[in-house]
Short mmCIF file of C-alpha atoms and ligand atoms in Angstrom, two decimals:
data_model
loop_
_atom_site.label_atom_id
_atom_site.label_comp_id
_atom_site.label_asym_id
_atom_site.label_seq_id
_atom_site.Cartn_x
_atom_site.Cartn_y
_atom_site.Cartn_z
CA UNK E 615 -17.73 9.45 3.54
CA UNK E 616 -15.86 8.57 0.30
CA UNK E 617 -12.43 10.04 -0.30
CA UNK E 618 -12.92 12.51 -3.12
CA UNK E 619 -11.05 15.43 -4.59
CA UNK E 620 -8.44 16.09 -7.25
CA UNK E 621 -6.48 12.95 -8.17
CA UNK E 622 -2.72 13.25 -8.13
CA UNK E 623 -1.28 10.42 -10.26
CA UNK E 624 2.06 8.85 -9.34
CA UNK E 625 5.04 10.35 -11.15
CA UNK E 626 6.19 6.75 -11.72
CA UNK E 627 4.71 5.67 -15.06
CA UNK E 628 4.56 1.92 -14.24
CA UNK E 629 2.65 2.72 -11.06
CA UNK E 630 0.32 5.22 -12.72
CA UNK E 631 -0.44 2.78 -15.54
CA UNK E 632 -1.14 -0.09 -13.14
CA UNK E 633 -3.67 2.05 -11.25
CA UNK E 634 -5.33 3.12 -14.49
CA UNK E 635 -5.62 -0.46 -15.81
CA UNK E 636 -6.78 -1.85 -12.46
CA UNK E 637 -9.51 0.77 -12.05
CA UNK E 638 -10.63 1.02 -15.67
CA UNK E 639 -11.04 -2.78 -15.85
CA UNK E 640 -13.10 -2.87 -12.65
CA UNK E 641 -10.34 -4.79 -10.93
CA UNK E 642 -10.13 -7.56 -13.53
CA UNK E 643 -6.83 -6.52 -15.13
CA UNK E 644 -3.56 -5.15 -13.79
CA UNK E 645 -4.22 -7.00 -10.52
CA UNK E 646 -0.81 -8.65 -10.18
CA UNK E 647 2.77 -7.48 -9.87
CA UNK E 648 3.97 -7.69 -13.46
CA UNK E 649 4.19 -11.36 -14.49
CA UNK E 650 4.79 -12.71 -10.98
CA UNK E 651 1.12 -13.59 -10.61
CA UNK E 652 1.29 -12.17 -7.09
CA UNK E 653 -1.84 -10.13 -6.28
CA UNK E 654 -1.87 -6.38 -5.80
CA UNK E 655 -4.42 -4.07 -4.17
CA UNK E 656 -4.94 -0.33 -4.76
CA UNK E 657 -5.03 1.88 -1.66
CA UNK E 658 -6.61 5.30 -2.13
CA UNK E 659 -5.67 7.94 0.43
CA UNK E 660 -5.36 11.68 0.91
CA UNK E 661 -2.06 13.49 0.34
CA UNK E 662 -0.79 14.90 3.64
CA UNK E 663 0.40 18.18 2.16
CA UNK E 664 -1.48 18.61 -1.10
CA UNK E 665 -4.81 17.18 0.01
CA UNK E 666 -4.93 15.48 -3.41
CA UNK E 667 -6.22 11.93 -3.82
CA UNK E 668 -3.34 9.46 -4.10
CA UNK E 669 -3.67 5.87 -5.30
CA UNK E 670 -0.95 3.47 -4.20
CA UNK E 671 -0.66 -0.12 -5.49
CA UNK E 672 0.60 -2.47 -2.77
CA UNK E 673 1.13 -6.22 -2.55
CA UNK E 674 -2.02 -7.96 -1.30
CA UNK E 675 -1.50 -9.20 2.26
CA UNK E 676 -4.89 -10.18 3.66
CA UNK E 677 -6.00 -12.06 6.77
CA UNK E 678 -9.60 -12.47 7.87
CA UNK E 679 -10.80 -9.30 6.16
CA UNK E 680 -7.90 -7.09 7.22
CA UNK E 681 -4.95 -6.08 5.05
CA UNK E 682 -1.34 -5.00 5.62
CA UNK E 683 0.23 -1.94 3.98
CA UNK E 684 4.00 -2.48 3.96
CA UNK E 685 5.97 0.74 3.42
CA UNK E 686 8.90 -1.11 1.87
CA UNK E 687 9.60 0.95 -1.26
CA UNK E 688 12.02 -1.73 -2.37
CA UNK E 689 14.23 -1.27 0.66
CA UNK E 690 15.13 2.36 -0.16
CA UNK E 691 16.68 4.30 2.74
CA UNK E 692 13.59 6.51 3.15
CA UNK E 693 9.93 5.72 3.73
CA UNK E 694 7.64 6.09 0.72
CA UNK E 695 5.83 9.42 1.08
CA UNK E 696 2.48 7.62 1.28
CA UNK E 697 3.63 6.56 4.78
CA UNK E 698 3.21 10.19 5.87
CA UNK E 699 -0.19 10.38 4.20
CA UNK E 700 -1.49 7.49 6.30
CA UNK E 701 0.00 8.98 9.47
CA UNK E 702 -1.79 12.27 8.73
CA UNK E 703 -5.14 10.79 7.65
CA UNK E 704 -5.71 7.05 8.23
CA UNK E 705 -8.88 6.87 6.12
CA UNK E 706 -8.32 4.77 3.02
CA UNK E 707 -10.29 2.97 0.35
CA UNK E 708 -8.88 -0.38 -0.65
CA UNK E 709 -9.66 -2.07 -3.96
CA UNK E 710 -9.02 -5.81 -3.99
CA UNK E 711 -9.95 -7.03 -7.47
CA UNK E 712 -13.52 -5.82 -8.09
CA UNK E 713 -14.18 -5.23 -4.39
CA UNK E 714 -13.73 -1.75 -2.92
CA UNK E 715 -14.11 -0.87 0.75
CA UNK E 716 -13.40 1.89 3.24
CA UNK E 717 -10.81 0.94 5.87
CA UNK E 718 -8.74 2.67 8.53
CA UNK E 719 -4.94 2.46 8.69
CA UNK E 720 -3.14 1.85 11.98
CA UNK E 721 0.65 1.59 12.23
CA UNK E 722 1.73 -1.63 13.96
CA UNK E 723 4.35 -2.29 16.60
CA UNK E 724 5.57 -5.19 18.72
CA UNK E 725 4.05 -8.65 18.44
CA UNK E 726 1.20 -7.50 16.24
CA UNK E 727 3.67 -6.06 13.74
CA UNK E 728 5.76 -9.26 13.87
CA UNK E 729 2.68 -11.34 13.15
CA UNK E 730 1.69 -9.18 10.15
CA UNK E 731 5.31 -9.10 8.95
CA UNK E 732 5.29 -12.92 8.79
CA UNK E 733 2.08 -12.77 6.77
CA UNK E 734 3.56 -10.12 4.48
CA UNK E 735 6.74 -12.09 3.79
CA UNK E 736 4.66 -15.22 3.16
CA UNK E 737 2.65 -13.29 0.57
CA UNK E 738 5.65 -11.51 -0.96
CA UNK E 739 9.05 -12.97 0.04
CA UNK E 740 11.11 -10.04 -1.35
CA UNK E 741 9.93 -7.97 1.63
CA UNK E 742 12.49 -9.90 3.72
CA UNK E 743 15.26 -8.99 1.26
CA UNK E 744 14.21 -5.34 1.32
CA UNK E 745 14.49 -5.25 5.11
CA UNK E 746 17.90 -6.94 4.92
CA UNK E 747 19.24 -4.27 2.59
CA UNK E 748 18.32 -1.20 4.63
CA UNK E 749 18.87 0.10 8.17
CA UNK E 750 15.43 1.71 7.89
CA UNK E 751 12.85 -0.30 9.84
CA UNK E 752 10.11 -0.90 7.28
CA UNK E 753 6.78 0.26 8.73
CA UNK E 754 3.69 -1.92 8.53
CA UNK E 755 0.10 -0.69 8.82
CA UNK E 756 -2.98 -2.80 9.24
CA UNK E 757 -5.95 -1.59 7.18
CA UNK E 758 -9.10 -2.61 9.02
CA UNK E 759 -12.80 -1.82 9.14
CA UNK E 760 -13.72 1.04 11.53
C1 LIG U 2045 7.07 8.51 -5.97
C2 LIG U 2045 6.19 8.83 -4.80
O1 LIG U 2045 5.60 7.61 -4.36
P1 LIG U 2045 5.61 7.17 -2.82
O2 LIG U 2045 4.37 7.67 -2.16
O3 LIG U 2045 6.93 7.50 -2.20
O4 LIG U 2045 5.45 5.58 -2.97
C3 LIG U 2045 6.46 4.86 -3.63
C4 LIG U 2045 5.97 3.43 -3.82
O5 LIG U 2045 5.81 2.84 -2.53
C5 LIG U 2045 4.65 3.39 -4.56
O6 LIG U 2045 4.86 3.85 -5.86
C6 LIG U 2045 4.07 1.98 -4.56
O7 LIG U 2045 2.87 1.95 -5.29
C7 LIG U 2045 5.07 0.99 -5.19
N1 LIG U 2045 4.64 -0.40 -4.85
C8 LIG U 2045 4.83 -0.82 -3.56
N2 LIG U 2045 5.43 0.00 -2.66
C9 LIG U 2045 5.58 -0.39 -1.36
O8 LIG U 2045 6.13 0.37 -0.56
N3 LIG U 2045 5.10 -1.61 -0.93
C10 LIG U 2045 4.51 -2.48 -1.77
O9 LIG U 2045 4.07 -3.57 -1.33
C11 LIG U 2045 4.36 -2.10 -3.16
C12 LIG U 2045 3.76 -2.93 -4.12
C13 LIG U 2045 3.54 -2.48 -5.43
C14 LIG U 2045 2.87 -3.27 -6.39
C15 LIG U 2045 2.63 -2.79 -7.66
C16 LIG U 2045 3.05 -1.49 -8.02
O10 LIG U 2045 2.79 -1.00 -9.25
C17 LIG U 2045 3.74 -0.69 -7.09
C18 LIG U 2045 3.99 -1.17 -5.79
C19 LIG U 2045 5.06 9.75 -5.22
O11 LIG U 2045 4.01 9.30 -5.62
N4 LIG U 2045 5.32 11.05 -5.08
C20 LIG U 2045 4.33 12.05 -5.47
C21 LIG U 2045 3.71 12.67 -4.24
C22 LIG U 2045 2.95 11.62 -3.48
C23 LIG U 2045 2.29 12.11 -2.22
O12 LIG U 2045 1.57 11.36 -1.59
N5 LIG U 2045 2.51 13.40 -1.80
C24 LIG U 2045 1.90 13.88 -0.58
C25 LIG U 2045 2.97 14.55 0.27
C26 LIG U 2045 3.58 13.52 1.16
C27 LIG U 2045 4.71 14.17 2.00
O13 LIG U 2045 5.69 14.61 1.39
O14 LIG U 2045 4.55 14.21 3.22
C28 LIG U 2045 0.74 14.83 -0.85
O15 LIG U 2045 0.09 14.72 -1.90
O16 LIG U 2045 0.45 15.67 -0.02
C29 LIG U 2045 5.03 13.13 -6.28
O17 LIG U 2045 6.28 13.21 -6.19
O18 LIG U 2045 4.30 13.87 -6.97
#
């Protein structure tokens, strides 16, 4: 069942604008992190408190049809609030370029997390710097088909 309801745009203009460009272009524009050329996906989820639809751009970390969602938030001391959304309702829709699919989020631990962390850092090396700069252990979810 698709995630529908009232959309709650990000209060961060650069994030809101990236979502708008990505979606309005059918996933042909706004698909990288600024001018880095590194690919971005859009993860749609339900707000844990508001019930509103939230759309969160994340770096694209993909392996054999599954994706990682890295709750780095630039190494800030606190988790991004979307972390709590996924804990409350793991159903997401992921847009990767023009492709959109329903996936389920599962928080990772242990060896599985370590494996996906290596993949994440390979895709976006600053993740390692973010983890260095905070005592917070950056959570990683895998987004996978049901
Ligand atoms: C600012 C806040 O955002 P956040 O959920 O903390 O997420 C912060 C960032 O992680 C988020 O903006 C990411 O998209 C930033 N970001 C990345 N963030 C990452 O953590 N990892 C990435 O790999 C990443 C890549 C990326 C690429 C492009 C880009 O444009 C942004 C990127 C926000 O949107 N707050 C809303 C509420 C959002 C929300 O989900 N509220 C919940 C309540 C949640 C709760 O409080 O429990 C609800 O609706 O019920 C508000 O204040 O109105």
